[in-house]
Short mmCIF file of C-alpha atoms in Angstrom, two decimals:
data_model
loop_
_atom_site.label_atom_id
_atom_site.label_comp_id
_atom_site.label_asym_id
_atom_site.label_seq_id
_atom_site.Cartn_x
_atom_site.Cartn_y
_atom_site.Cartn_z
CA MET A 312 -69.92 -33.02 -45.46
CA GLN A 313 -66.33 -31.88 -44.99
CA MET A 314 -63.79 -34.63 -44.35
CA PRO A 315 -61.80 -34.20 -41.09
CA LEU A 316 -58.40 -32.69 -41.70
CA ASP A 317 -56.44 -35.71 -40.51
CA LEU A 318 -58.33 -37.95 -42.97
CA VAL A 319 -57.75 -35.80 -46.03
CA PRO A 320 -55.13 -37.61 -48.12
CA ALA A 321 -52.03 -35.51 -48.69
CA PRO A 322 -50.70 -35.07 -52.21
CA ALA A 323 -47.60 -37.11 -52.83
CA ALA A 324 -44.66 -34.93 -51.77
CA PRO A 325 -41.82 -34.73 -54.29
CA LYS A 326 -38.34 -35.47 -53.05
CA PRO A 327 -36.67 -32.35 -51.63
CA VAL A 328 -33.64 -31.03 -53.50
CA LEU A 329 -30.98 -29.48 -51.26
CA LEU A 330 -28.93 -26.82 -53.03
CA ARG A 331 -26.43 -26.05 -50.28
CA ASP A 332 -23.87 -28.01 -48.30
CA VAL A 333 -22.93 -26.20 -45.09
CA PRO A 334 -21.30 -27.30 -41.82
CA GLY A 335 -23.73 -29.20 -39.61
CA ALA A 336 -26.17 -29.98 -42.42
CA GLY A 337 -25.72 -33.72 -42.05
CA ARG A 338 -26.84 -33.55 -38.45
CA VAL A 339 -29.61 -30.97 -38.81
CA LEU A 340 -31.15 -31.82 -42.18
CA THR A 341 -32.33 -35.30 -41.33
CA ASP A 342 -34.55 -37.36 -43.60
CA ASP A 343 -37.45 -36.86 -41.18
CA ALA A 344 -37.05 -33.08 -41.18
CA LEU A 345 -36.84 -32.83 -44.94
CA ALA A 346 -39.78 -35.19 -45.42
CA LEU A 347 -41.95 -33.15 -43.05
CA ALA A 348 -41.01 -29.90 -44.80
CA ALA A 349 -41.84 -31.45 -48.17
CA GLU A 350 -45.21 -32.76 -47.02
CA LEU A 351 -46.23 -29.46 -45.41
CA GLN A 352 -45.17 -27.49 -48.48
CA THR A 353 -47.00 -29.81 -50.87
CA ARG A 354 -50.17 -29.96 -48.80
CA PHE A 355 -50.49 -26.30 -47.85
CA ASN A 356 -48.94 -24.35 -50.72
CA PRO A 357 -52.31 -23.86 -52.52
CA LYS A 358 -53.85 -22.36 -49.37
CA MET A 359 -50.81 -20.13 -48.81
CA GLN A 360 -51.14 -18.84 -52.35
CA ALA A 361 -54.87 -18.20 -51.95
CA LEU A 362 -54.30 -16.25 -48.72
CA SER A 363 -51.60 -14.20 -50.43
CA VAL A 364 -54.12 -13.21 -53.09
CA ALA A 365 -56.60 -12.31 -50.35
CA ARG A 366 -53.99 -9.97 -48.84
CA ASP A 367 -53.56 -8.27 -52.20
CA ARG A 368 -57.33 -7.79 -52.46
CA ARG A 369 -57.48 -6.19 -48.99
CA GLN A 370 -54.72 -3.80 -50.03
CA GLU A 371 -56.57 -2.90 -53.22
CA ARG A 372 -59.67 -2.08 -51.20
CA ALA A 373 -57.63 0.12 -48.87
CA ASP A 374 -56.11 1.94 -51.85
CA GLU A 375 -59.67 2.66 -53.01
CA GLY A 376 -60.63 4.08 -49.62
CA ARG A 377 -62.36 1.02 -48.16
CA LEU A 378 -60.33 0.75 -44.97
CA PRO A 379 -60.48 -2.14 -42.47
CA ASP A 380 -63.37 -2.51 -40.05
CA TYR A 381 -64.53 -5.15 -37.60
CA LEU A 382 -65.86 -8.10 -39.59
CA GLU A 383 -69.65 -8.38 -39.66
CA GLU A 384 -69.56 -12.13 -40.27
CA THR A 385 -67.60 -12.77 -37.06
CA THR A 386 -69.68 -10.60 -34.71
CA GLY A 387 -70.74 -13.69 -32.78
CA ILE A 388 -67.13 -14.59 -32.03
CA ARG A 389 -66.24 -11.07 -30.84
CA LYS A 390 -69.32 -10.76 -28.65
CA GLY A 391 -69.44 -14.39 -27.52
CA VAL A 392 -68.44 -15.66 -24.09
CA TRP A 393 -65.54 -18.07 -24.52
CA ALA A 394 -61.97 -18.47 -23.35
CA CYS A 395 -58.70 -19.91 -24.56
CA ASP A 396 -57.27 -22.92 -22.80
CA PRO A 397 -55.19 -22.02 -19.72
CA ALA A 398 -51.49 -21.58 -20.21
CA PRO A 399 -49.36 -24.60 -19.35
CA GLU A 400 -47.70 -24.49 -15.95
CA ALA A 401 -44.31 -23.68 -17.46
CA LEU A 402 -45.66 -20.47 -19.00
CA ARG A 403 -48.01 -19.15 -16.34
CA ASP A 404 -45.30 -16.65 -15.41
CA ARG A 405 -44.38 -14.62 -18.50
CA ARG A 406 -43.20 -11.50 -16.69
CA LEU A 407 -39.71 -11.43 -18.18
CA CYS A 408 -39.13 -12.87 -21.66
CA LEU A 409 -35.75 -12.48 -23.37
CA ALA A 410 -35.39 -12.79 -27.14
CA THR A 411 -32.20 -14.43 -28.36
CA ALA A 412 -30.59 -15.59 -31.55
CA ALA A 413 -30.12 -19.28 -32.34
CA GLU A 414 -26.37 -18.98 -31.83
CA ALA A 415 -24.15 -20.73 -29.30
CA GLY A 416 -22.80 -17.65 -27.53
CA GLY A 417 -26.11 -15.81 -27.50
CA LEU A 418 -27.95 -18.85 -26.17
CA ALA A 419 -25.46 -19.26 -23.32
CA VAL A 420 -25.79 -15.62 -22.29
CA ALA A 421 -29.59 -15.73 -22.55
CA ARG A 422 -29.85 -18.86 -20.42
CA ALA A 423 -27.72 -17.27 -17.71
CA ALA A 424 -29.69 -14.02 -17.66
CA GLY A 425 -32.48 -15.31 -15.42
CA ALA A 426 -35.51 -14.60 -17.61
CA SER A 427 -38.78 -16.41 -16.93
CA ALA A 428 -38.93 -17.48 -20.60
CA LEU A 429 -36.73 -17.31 -23.69
CA LEU A 430 -37.75 -16.55 -27.25
CA VAL A 431 -35.46 -18.17 -29.82
CA ASP A 432 -36.06 -15.82 -32.73
CA LEU A 433 -35.18 -17.41 -36.08
CA ASP A 434 -36.72 -14.49 -37.96
CA GLU A 435 -35.30 -11.26 -36.57
CA ALA A 436 -32.57 -11.98 -34.02
CA THR A 437 -30.77 -14.87 -35.73
CA ALA A 438 -28.25 -13.83 -38.36
CA PRO A 439 -29.73 -14.61 -41.80
CA GLY A 440 -28.34 -17.05 -44.31
CA PHE A 441 -28.62 -20.81 -44.65
CA ALA A 442 -25.27 -21.51 -43.00
CA ASN A 443 -26.19 -19.39 -39.97
CA LEU A 444 -29.58 -21.07 -39.67
CA ILE A 445 -28.13 -24.59 -39.72
CA ALA A 446 -25.41 -23.58 -37.25
CA GLY A 447 -28.13 -22.19 -35.01
CA PHE A 448 -30.07 -25.45 -34.95
CA ALA A 449 -26.85 -27.34 -34.27
CA ALA A 450 -26.16 -25.01 -31.33
CA LEU A 451 -29.67 -25.52 -29.98
CA ALA A 452 -29.21 -29.28 -30.16
CA GLU A 453 -25.93 -29.10 -28.25
CA THR A 454 -27.13 -26.94 -25.37
CA PRO A 455 -27.83 -28.80 -22.13
CA ASP A 456 -31.37 -29.34 -20.92
CA ASP A 457 -32.56 -26.21 -19.19
CA PRO A 458 -35.75 -25.73 -17.15
CA THR A 459 -36.33 -22.27 -18.65
CA PRO A 460 -39.21 -22.60 -21.13
CA MET A 461 -38.49 -21.54 -24.71
CA LEU A 462 -40.66 -20.25 -27.49
CA PHE A 463 -39.44 -20.61 -31.08
CA ARG A 464 -40.27 -17.96 -33.65
CA PRO A 465 -40.08 -19.36 -37.21
CA ARG A 466 -39.71 -17.10 -40.20
CA PRO A 467 -42.92 -16.05 -42.01
CA LEU A 468 -44.75 -18.46 -44.28
CA ASP A 469 -44.46 -16.09 -47.24
CA ARG A 470 -40.66 -15.92 -47.13
CA ASP A 471 -38.66 -18.46 -49.14
CA GLU A 472 -35.87 -20.79 -48.05
CA ALA A 473 -34.03 -20.83 -51.35
CA ALA A 474 -31.61 -23.59 -50.29
CA LEU A 475 -34.34 -26.25 -50.45
CA LEU A 476 -36.48 -26.91 -53.52
CA ILE A 477 -39.68 -28.91 -53.42
CA GLY A 478 -41.41 -29.50 -56.74
CA GLY A 479 -38.97 -27.11 -58.37
CA HIS A 480 -39.83 -24.19 -56.07
CA PRO A 481 -38.30 -22.90 -52.82
CA VAL A 482 -39.90 -24.21 -49.66
CA SER A 483 -41.65 -21.76 -47.36
CA ALA A 484 -39.13 -20.55 -44.77
CA GLY A 485 -41.79 -20.82 -42.07
CA LEU A 486 -42.61 -24.44 -42.91
CA PHE A 487 -38.90 -25.31 -43.15
CA ASP A 488 -38.21 -23.82 -39.71
CA LEU A 489 -41.24 -25.56 -38.20
CA ALA A 490 -40.12 -28.93 -39.57
CA LEU A 491 -36.67 -28.53 -38.02
CA ILE A 492 -38.04 -27.32 -34.68
CA LEU A 493 -40.45 -30.21 -34.27
CA THR A 494 -38.30 -33.07 -35.57
CA HIS A 495 -35.35 -32.06 -33.40
CA PHE A 496 -36.95 -30.72 -30.24
CA GLY A 497 -40.66 -31.58 -30.24
CA ALA A 498 -40.47 -34.93 -28.45
CA SER A 499 -37.90 -33.90 -25.84
CA LEU A 500 -39.70 -30.66 -24.93
CA SER A 501 -43.03 -32.45 -24.74
CA ALA A 502 -41.56 -35.13 -22.49
CA ARG A 503 -40.43 -32.44 -20.04
CA ASP A 504 -43.75 -30.53 -20.25
CA ILE A 505 -42.02 -27.36 -21.48
CA GLY A 506 -43.10 -27.25 -25.09
CA PRO A 507 -42.93 -27.12 -27.94
CA TYR A 508 -44.08 -23.51 -27.89
CA LEU A 509 -44.13 -21.15 -30.86
CA GLN A 510 -44.45 -17.44 -31.50
CA ILE A 511 -46.12 -16.84 -34.86
CA GLY A 512 -45.84 -13.44 -36.50
CA ALA A 513 -46.95 -11.74 -39.72
CA ILE A 514 -50.52 -13.09 -39.50
CA ASP A 515 -52.85 -10.73 -41.39
CA SER A 516 -56.23 -12.35 -40.75
CA HIS A 517 -58.02 -15.05 -38.79
CA ARG A 518 -58.00 -17.21 -41.91
CA GLU A 519 -54.21 -17.18 -41.81
CA ALA A 520 -54.40 -18.19 -38.13
CA ARG A 521 -56.68 -21.05 -39.20
CA LEU A 522 -54.08 -22.14 -41.74
CA TRP A 523 -51.42 -22.21 -39.04
CA SER A 524 -53.74 -24.31 -36.87
CA GLU A 525 -54.15 -26.82 -39.71
CA ILE A 526 -50.40 -26.90 -40.38
CA ILE A 527 -49.61 -27.52 -36.72
CA ALA A 528 -52.22 -30.29 -36.44
CA ILE A 529 -50.64 -32.20 -39.32
CA ALA A 530 -47.14 -31.56 -37.96
CA GLU A 531 -48.17 -32.94 -34.57
CA GLU A 532 -49.50 -36.09 -36.16
CA ARG A 533 -46.41 -36.64 -38.30
CA THR A 534 -43.99 -36.12 -35.39
CA GLY A 535 -45.91 -38.29 -32.94
CA LEU A 536 -47.01 -35.47 -30.64
CA ALA A 537 -50.38 -35.65 -28.93
CA PRO A 538 -53.02 -33.33 -30.39
CA GLY A 539 -52.86 -29.91 -28.74
CA THR A 540 -49.28 -30.31 -27.55
CA ILE A 541 -47.96 -27.36 -29.58
CA ARG A 542 -48.98 -24.02 -28.09
CA VAL A 543 -48.81 -20.69 -29.90
CA GLU A 544 -48.33 -17.04 -29.03
CA VAL A 545 -49.49 -14.67 -31.78
CA SER A 546 -47.46 -11.55 -32.49
CA LEU A 547 -49.62 -8.72 -33.83
CA GLU A 548 -47.69 -7.18 -36.72
CA THR A 549 -50.30 -5.97 -39.21
CA VAL A 550 -53.12 -3.47 -38.98
CA ASN A 551 -55.66 -6.02 -40.21
CA ALA A 552 -54.69 -8.40 -37.41
CA GLY A 553 -55.43 -5.61 -34.94
CA PHE A 554 -59.07 -5.73 -36.08
CA GLU A 555 -59.26 -9.54 -35.80
CA MET A 556 -57.67 -10.33 -32.43
CA ASP A 557 -60.71 -12.20 -31.09
CA GLU A 558 -61.07 -14.17 -34.30
CA ILE A 559 -57.37 -15.08 -34.39
CA LEU A 560 -57.50 -16.36 -30.81
CA TRP A 561 -60.69 -18.26 -31.66
CA GLU A 562 -58.94 -20.13 -34.47
CA LEU A 563 -56.11 -21.09 -32.07
CA LYS A 564 -58.30 -21.35 -28.98
CA SER A 565 -56.94 -24.60 -27.55
CA ARG A 566 -53.37 -23.68 -28.51
CA ALA A 567 -53.23 -19.98 -27.69
CA LEU A 568 -50.57 -18.74 -25.28
CA GLY A 569 -51.60 -15.12 -25.68
CA LEU A 570 -50.94 -12.04 -27.74
CA THR A 571 -47.92 -9.82 -28.13
CA MET A 572 -47.08 -6.96 -30.47
CA ARG A 573 -44.08 -5.70 -32.47
CA ARG A 574 -44.05 -2.01 -33.18
CA ALA A 575 -41.71 -1.91 -36.21
CA PRO A 576 -43.56 -4.39 -38.46
CA LEU A 577 -46.93 -3.04 -37.30
CA THR A 578 -45.91 0.48 -38.28
CA ALA A 579 -44.56 -0.74 -41.63
CA SER A 580 -47.90 -2.50 -42.17
CA TYR A 581 -49.71 0.77 -41.44
CA LEU A 582 -47.58 2.63 -43.98
CA ARG A 583 -48.29 -0.05 -46.59
CA LEU A 584 -52.03 -0.14 -45.87
CA MET A 585 -52.35 3.67 -45.97
CA ARG A 586 -49.99 4.21 -48.91
CA ALA A 587 -52.70 5.95 -50.97
CA HIS A 588 -53.75 8.27 -48.14
CA GLY A 589 -51.77 11.47 -47.83
CA ASP A 590 -53.57 12.40 -44.60
CA ALA A 591 -51.91 9.43 -42.83
CA LEU A 592 -48.36 10.81 -43.01
CA LEU A 593 -46.21 9.63 -40.08
CA PRO A 594 -43.25 11.38 -38.46
CA ALA A 595 -40.00 9.52 -37.79
CA LYS A 596 -40.50 9.52 -34.01
CA LEU A 597 -43.64 7.77 -32.75
CA ASP A 598 -45.06 7.68 -29.24
CA PRO A 599 -45.83 3.98 -28.62
CA GLU A 600 -48.75 4.95 -26.38
CA ALA A 601 -50.47 7.24 -28.89
CA ALA A 602 -52.55 6.91 -32.05
CA PHE A 603 -52.82 3.48 -33.72
CA LEU A 604 -49.85 1.99 -31.83
CA GLY A 605 -51.28 2.85 -28.43
CA THR A 606 -54.77 1.76 -29.41
CA CYS A 607 -53.58 -1.59 -30.74
CA ALA A 608 -51.64 -2.21 -27.52
CA ALA A 609 -54.69 -1.33 -25.41
CA ARG A 610 -56.94 -3.59 -27.47
CA MET A 611 -54.42 -6.41 -27.19
CA VAL A 612 -54.69 -6.31 -23.38
CA LYS A 613 -58.46 -6.01 -23.49
CA VAL A 614 -58.98 -8.95 -25.86
CA ALA A 615 -56.32 -11.23 -24.36
CA HIS A 616 -57.61 -10.84 -20.82
CA ARG A 617 -61.22 -11.21 -21.86
CA ARG A 618 -60.22 -14.55 -23.39
CA GLY A 619 -58.22 -15.63 -20.34
CA THR A 620 -54.79 -15.46 -21.89
CA HIS A 621 -51.60 -13.40 -21.66
CA ALA A 622 -50.78 -10.01 -23.17
CA ILE A 623 -47.00 -9.54 -23.44
CA ALA A 624 -45.55 -6.12 -24.25
CA GLU A 625 -42.54 -5.35 -26.37
CA ALA A 626 -40.39 -3.47 -23.88
CA PRO A 627 -40.09 0.29 -24.47
CA GLU A 628 -36.71 1.53 -25.63
CA GLY A 629 -34.01 2.24 -23.06
CA SER A 630 -33.33 0.91 -19.57
CA ASP A 631 -35.26 3.35 -17.39
CA PRO A 632 -37.38 1.26 -14.98
CA ALA A 633 -40.07 3.96 -14.99
CA GLN A 634 -40.41 3.70 -18.76
CA LEU A 635 -40.30 -0.09 -18.72
CA ARG A 636 -43.07 -0.12 -16.15
CA ARG A 637 -45.58 1.75 -18.34
CA PRO A 638 -46.91 -1.26 -20.33
CA LEU A 639 -47.33 -3.18 -17.06
CA ASP A 640 -49.35 -0.33 -15.57
CA GLU A 641 -51.55 -0.54 -18.68
CA GLY A 642 -52.33 -4.19 -17.92
CA CYS A 643 -49.69 -6.24 -19.73
CA ASP A 644 -48.52 -9.48 -18.12
CA GLY A 645 -44.84 -9.17 -18.92
CA LEU A 646 -42.11 -7.61 -21.04
CA ARG A 647 -40.18 -8.99 -23.98
CA LEU A 648 -36.60 -7.71 -24.08
CA ASP A 649 -34.14 -7.78 -26.96
CA ALA A 650 -30.89 -7.70 -24.93
CA PRO A 651 -29.69 -9.25 -21.64
CA ASP A 652 -28.21 -5.96 -20.42
CA ARG A 653 -31.75 -4.65 -19.89
CA ILE A 654 -32.75 -7.48 -17.57
CA ASP A 655 -31.94 -5.75 -14.27
CA ALA A 656 -33.92 -2.60 -15.10
CA ALA A 657 -36.85 -4.68 -16.32
CA ARG A 658 -36.77 -6.81 -13.19
CA GLU A 659 -36.97 -3.65 -11.06
CA ALA A 660 -39.96 -2.42 -13.06
CA ILE A 661 -41.71 -5.77 -12.76
CA ALA A 662 -41.12 -5.95 -9.00
CA ARG A 663 -42.86 -2.60 -8.56
CA ALA A 664 -45.74 -3.07 -11.00
CA LEU A 665 -46.40 -6.81 -11.21
CA PRO A 666 -45.76 -8.81 -8.04
CA GLY A 667 -47.94 -11.71 -9.23
CA PRO A 668 -47.33 -13.99 -12.24
CA HIS A 669 -49.82 -12.11 -14.45
CA GLN A 670 -52.79 -9.72 -14.47
CA ILE A 671 -55.36 -11.96 -16.15
CA GLY A 672 -58.63 -11.61 -14.26
CA ARG A 673 -57.70 -8.33 -12.59
CA PRO A 674 -60.70 -5.99 -12.96
CA ARG A 675 -60.01 -3.07 -15.29
CA GLN A 676 -62.08 -0.33 -16.90
CA TYR A 677 -61.69 -0.65 -20.68
CA PHE A 678 -62.73 2.05 -23.12
CA ARG A 679 -64.56 1.33 -26.36
CA ILE A 680 -62.20 1.08 -29.32
CA SER A 681 -63.67 2.28 -32.60
CA PRO A 682 -62.23 1.33 -36.01
CA GLU A 683 -61.05 4.91 -36.50
CA MET A 684 -58.87 4.66 -33.39
CA LEU A 685 -57.00 1.66 -34.82
CA LEU A 686 -56.24 3.73 -37.94
CA LYS A 687 -55.40 7.09 -36.37
CA PRO A 688 -52.04 8.40 -37.60
CA HIS A 689 -49.39 9.72 -35.25
CA ALA A 690 -49.02 13.49 -35.32
CA GLY A 691 -45.75 15.34 -35.64
CA PRO A 692 -43.40 16.94 -38.14
CA VAL A 693 -41.00 15.24 -40.51
CA THR A 694 -37.67 16.76 -39.53
CA GLU A 695 -34.34 16.81 -41.33
CA ALA A 696 -32.73 14.94 -38.43
CA GLY A 697 -35.48 12.32 -38.56
CA LEU A 698 -35.06 11.95 -42.31
CA ARG A 699 -31.30 11.51 -42.11
CA GLY A 700 -31.62 9.10 -39.19
CA THR A 701 -34.16 7.05 -41.12
CA ILE A 702 -31.81 6.77 -44.09
CA HIS A 703 -28.98 5.67 -41.79
CA VAL A 704 -31.08 2.95 -40.14
CA ALA A 705 -32.44 1.74 -43.49
CA ILE A 706 -28.98 1.29 -45.01
CA ALA A 707 -27.11 0.07 -41.93
CA ALA A 708 -29.72 -2.48 -40.84
CA LEU A 709 -30.30 -3.82 -44.35
CA ALA A 710 -26.55 -4.05 -45.05
CA ALA A 711 -26.09 -6.08 -41.88
CA TRP A 712 -28.89 -8.43 -42.94
CA ILE A 713 -27.53 -8.90 -46.48
CA ALA A 714 -24.05 -9.57 -45.08
CA GLY A 715 -25.44 -12.20 -42.70
CA ARG A 716 -24.54 -10.30 -39.52
CA GLY A 717 -28.00 -9.99 -38.00
CA PRO A 718 -29.28 -7.00 -35.98
CA VAL A 719 -26.96 -4.06 -35.37
CA ARG A 720 -26.91 -1.60 -32.47
CA ILE A 721 -27.54 1.99 -33.51
CA GLU A 722 -27.38 4.39 -30.59
CA ASP A 723 -29.31 2.59 -27.80
CA SER A 724 -31.42 0.20 -29.88
CA LEU A 725 -31.01 -3.00 -31.87
CA HIS A 726 -32.10 -2.74 -35.49
CA GLY A 727 -32.71 -5.74 -37.72
CA LEU A 728 -34.67 -6.54 -40.85
CA ALA A 729 -37.92 -5.16 -39.41
CA SER A 730 -36.23 -1.82 -38.73
CA ALA A 731 -34.82 -1.73 -42.26
CA ASP A 732 -38.26 -2.44 -43.72
CA LEU A 733 -39.91 0.22 -41.56
CA ALA A 734 -37.27 2.81 -42.49
CA ARG A 735 -37.61 2.23 -46.24
CA ALA A 736 -41.43 2.33 -45.86
CA ARG A 737 -41.17 5.71 -44.13
CA LEU A 738 -38.97 7.03 -46.93
CA GLY A 739 -41.43 5.71 -49.49
CA GLN A 740 -44.40 7.42 -47.82
CA TRP A 741 -42.63 10.76 -47.44
CA LEU A 742 -41.52 10.63 -51.07
CA ALA A 743 -44.87 9.48 -52.49
CA HIS A 744 -46.75 12.33 -50.79
CA GLY A 745 -44.08 15.00 -51.07
CA ALA A 746 -43.74 15.46 -47.32
CA SER A 747 -42.70 18.88 -46.07
CA VAL A 748 -39.46 18.42 -44.15
CA GLU A 749 -38.54 20.89 -41.40
CA MET A 750 -34.89 21.79 -41.96
CA GLU A 751 -32.45 22.53 -39.15
CA ALA A 752 -31.93 26.04 -40.52
CA GLY A 753 -35.62 26.79 -39.93
CA GLU A 754 -37.11 26.59 -43.41
CA SER A 755 -38.97 23.64 -44.91
CA ARG A 756 -38.20 21.58 -48.00
CA ARG A 757 -40.40 19.24 -50.01
CA MET A 758 -39.31 15.63 -50.28
CA THR A 759 -38.30 14.61 -53.82
CA ALA A 760 -36.56 11.67 -55.45
CA ASP A 761 -33.58 13.83 -56.40
CA TRP A 762 -33.14 15.06 -52.85
CA LEU A 763 -33.41 11.52 -51.49
CA ALA A 764 -30.66 10.47 -53.91
CA GLU A 765 -28.47 13.31 -52.62
CA LEU A 766 -29.06 12.31 -49.00
CA ILE A 767 -28.29 8.65 -49.70
CA HIS A 768 -25.08 9.71 -51.47
CA GLU A 769 -24.10 11.78 -48.42
CA GLU A 770 -24.77 8.78 -46.18
CA ILE A 771 -22.56 6.59 -48.37
CA VAL A 772 -19.73 9.14 -48.22
CA ALA A 773 -20.01 9.28 -44.43
CA LEU A 774 -19.97 5.47 -44.14
CA VAL A 775 -16.88 5.17 -46.38
CA GLU A 776 -15.06 7.78 -44.30
CA TRP A 777 -16.03 6.01 -41.07
CA LEU A 778 -15.48 2.38 -42.12
CA GLY A 779 -12.87 2.68 -44.87
CA PRO A 780 -13.42 1.44 -48.44
CA HIS A 781 -12.60 -2.21 -47.69
CA SER A 782 -15.03 -2.59 -44.76
CA PHE A 783 -17.67 -0.59 -46.62
CA HIS A 784 -17.46 -2.98 -49.57
CA ARG A 785 -17.43 -6.16 -47.45
CA GLY A 786 -20.26 -4.80 -45.33
CA ARG A 787 -22.59 -4.69 -48.39
CA TYR A 788 -23.51 -1.06 -47.74
CA ALA A 789 -23.55 -0.13 -51.43
CA SER A 790 -26.03 -2.91 -52.21
CA ALA A 791 -28.21 -1.89 -49.27
CA ALA A 792 -28.20 1.76 -50.34
CA ARG A 793 -29.24 0.81 -53.87
CA ILE A 794 -32.10 -1.37 -52.62
CA VAL A 795 -33.31 1.29 -50.17
CA GLN A 796 -33.39 3.92 -52.89
CA GLU A 797 -35.15 1.65 -55.37
CA ALA A 798 -37.70 0.55 -52.76
CA ALA A 799 -38.46 4.11 -51.64
CA CYS A 800 -38.99 5.25 -55.24
CA ALA A 801 -41.05 2.21 -56.31
CA SER A 802 -44.72 2.57 -57.17
CA PRO A 803 -46.45 0.71 -55.72
CA GLN A 804 -44.25 0.14 -52.71
CA PRO A 805 -42.91 -3.43 -52.26
CA ASP A 806 -44.58 -5.60 -49.67
CA HIS A 807 -41.31 -6.07 -47.77
CA VAL A 808 -37.71 -5.07 -48.36
CA ALA A 809 -36.70 -8.71 -47.89
CA ARG A 810 -38.26 -9.51 -51.26
CA LEU A 811 -35.68 -7.25 -52.89
CA ALA A 812 -32.73 -8.18 -50.68
CA ALA A 813 -33.20 -11.95 -50.35
CA PRO A 814 -31.78 -12.85 -53.79
CA LEU A 815 -28.60 -10.97 -52.92
CA LEU A 816 -28.39 -12.72 -49.54
CA ASP A 817 -28.74 -16.08 -51.27
CA THR A 818 -26.01 -15.17 -53.74
CA LEU A 819 -23.57 -14.04 -51.07
CA ASP A 820 -24.44 -16.68 -48.46
#
């Protein structure tokens, strides 16, 4: 007989060792926060390691041609009649969600924008680096009480927070963020019935969702929150998660706030999963409503609504209300925006397409989604312009991350770490399979490592001419270019570009 989770004795947590002293640390890094991070790391590290190995095994199977499918052992869950708990009153209306950094100025602008909910993104929107993270929590603590509900997005469990050692090893960044969120804001948000709410990303299977459920249950107990207080939105960011949406919601059934999706990490996951398959070559420009991206979005709406919970769309690029309306016409219950200047256009789209608080329960005709549809590659050529643009995004976005600046605007879009990882994954796929690149002069050219090196050199020359040598050096562009080239040429491809760049961030931070 299995002992209930809350009765399983936790291993004795070693004393945390803090390696950095930054402004605000005395206020943010309380004894309670550090103790919770240490206990969670000590208790759950073996399971995190086991799930990491399971990910590697799934990738090995995909490399051998055994691609994902719906799980036979969970058929009963997928076909069963069950529903998630209803959303709390504060989050019944999710029509307009605005993502913001944990930063004083950004928080003030976001609060004034008039969104129905805010997403405080510690992973993608907040400038990286330990000093920036601590400053962000200090800013959150200093902001006045606001009735707008907030979701917090911690960093992934498999990323390290190198500034804090527990048992001689870095603590999981996700567990560290969770400990700070709950010890500082859990009680106050719960008292006002507006949280704490989380958005969890980078989940690759329902077993990883189960781990998060166990982590949250222990965290609730340790912080004095009633069981079930913490609610969770799951962000679909891997191909495997697209096959296990029902199962993921099942594991978080009483906590689930719904499903959302992020195109950049999902596409990078596809490139990683299909790295051994030359017939899955992707162009630089992808239609979000076609192939695996469109199918995953459609399945997200189908599964979420069948389980009585929200499906929130990542807003399409640009500020055209007609474009912003398209996910709502497909059944989504709201849009998640990355910038306040898109609020007015999104509000116009919502007013036309979604007059009520959501579309859960609205009858719709859903088509059957086969496994092949969730793996269908996007069609289109690899063009010279697309190749050069991909190199520019890879270097510029990664340089900004290494330098601790956070996402950068390139043309009309914000590009952060996820964009950098997607861009280097595209370069890696095109190089590994010798993609035929359509040149502007009309001929085609095969992708090679030597040509990639030439193109990266040309990008560096252009950046130096634009920025000047001093700003180029301080902006960490040379380091980013080196990492991008090494990652694109690596065999096998790295799991994430952050694994290569994080040590440099920690050195410069």
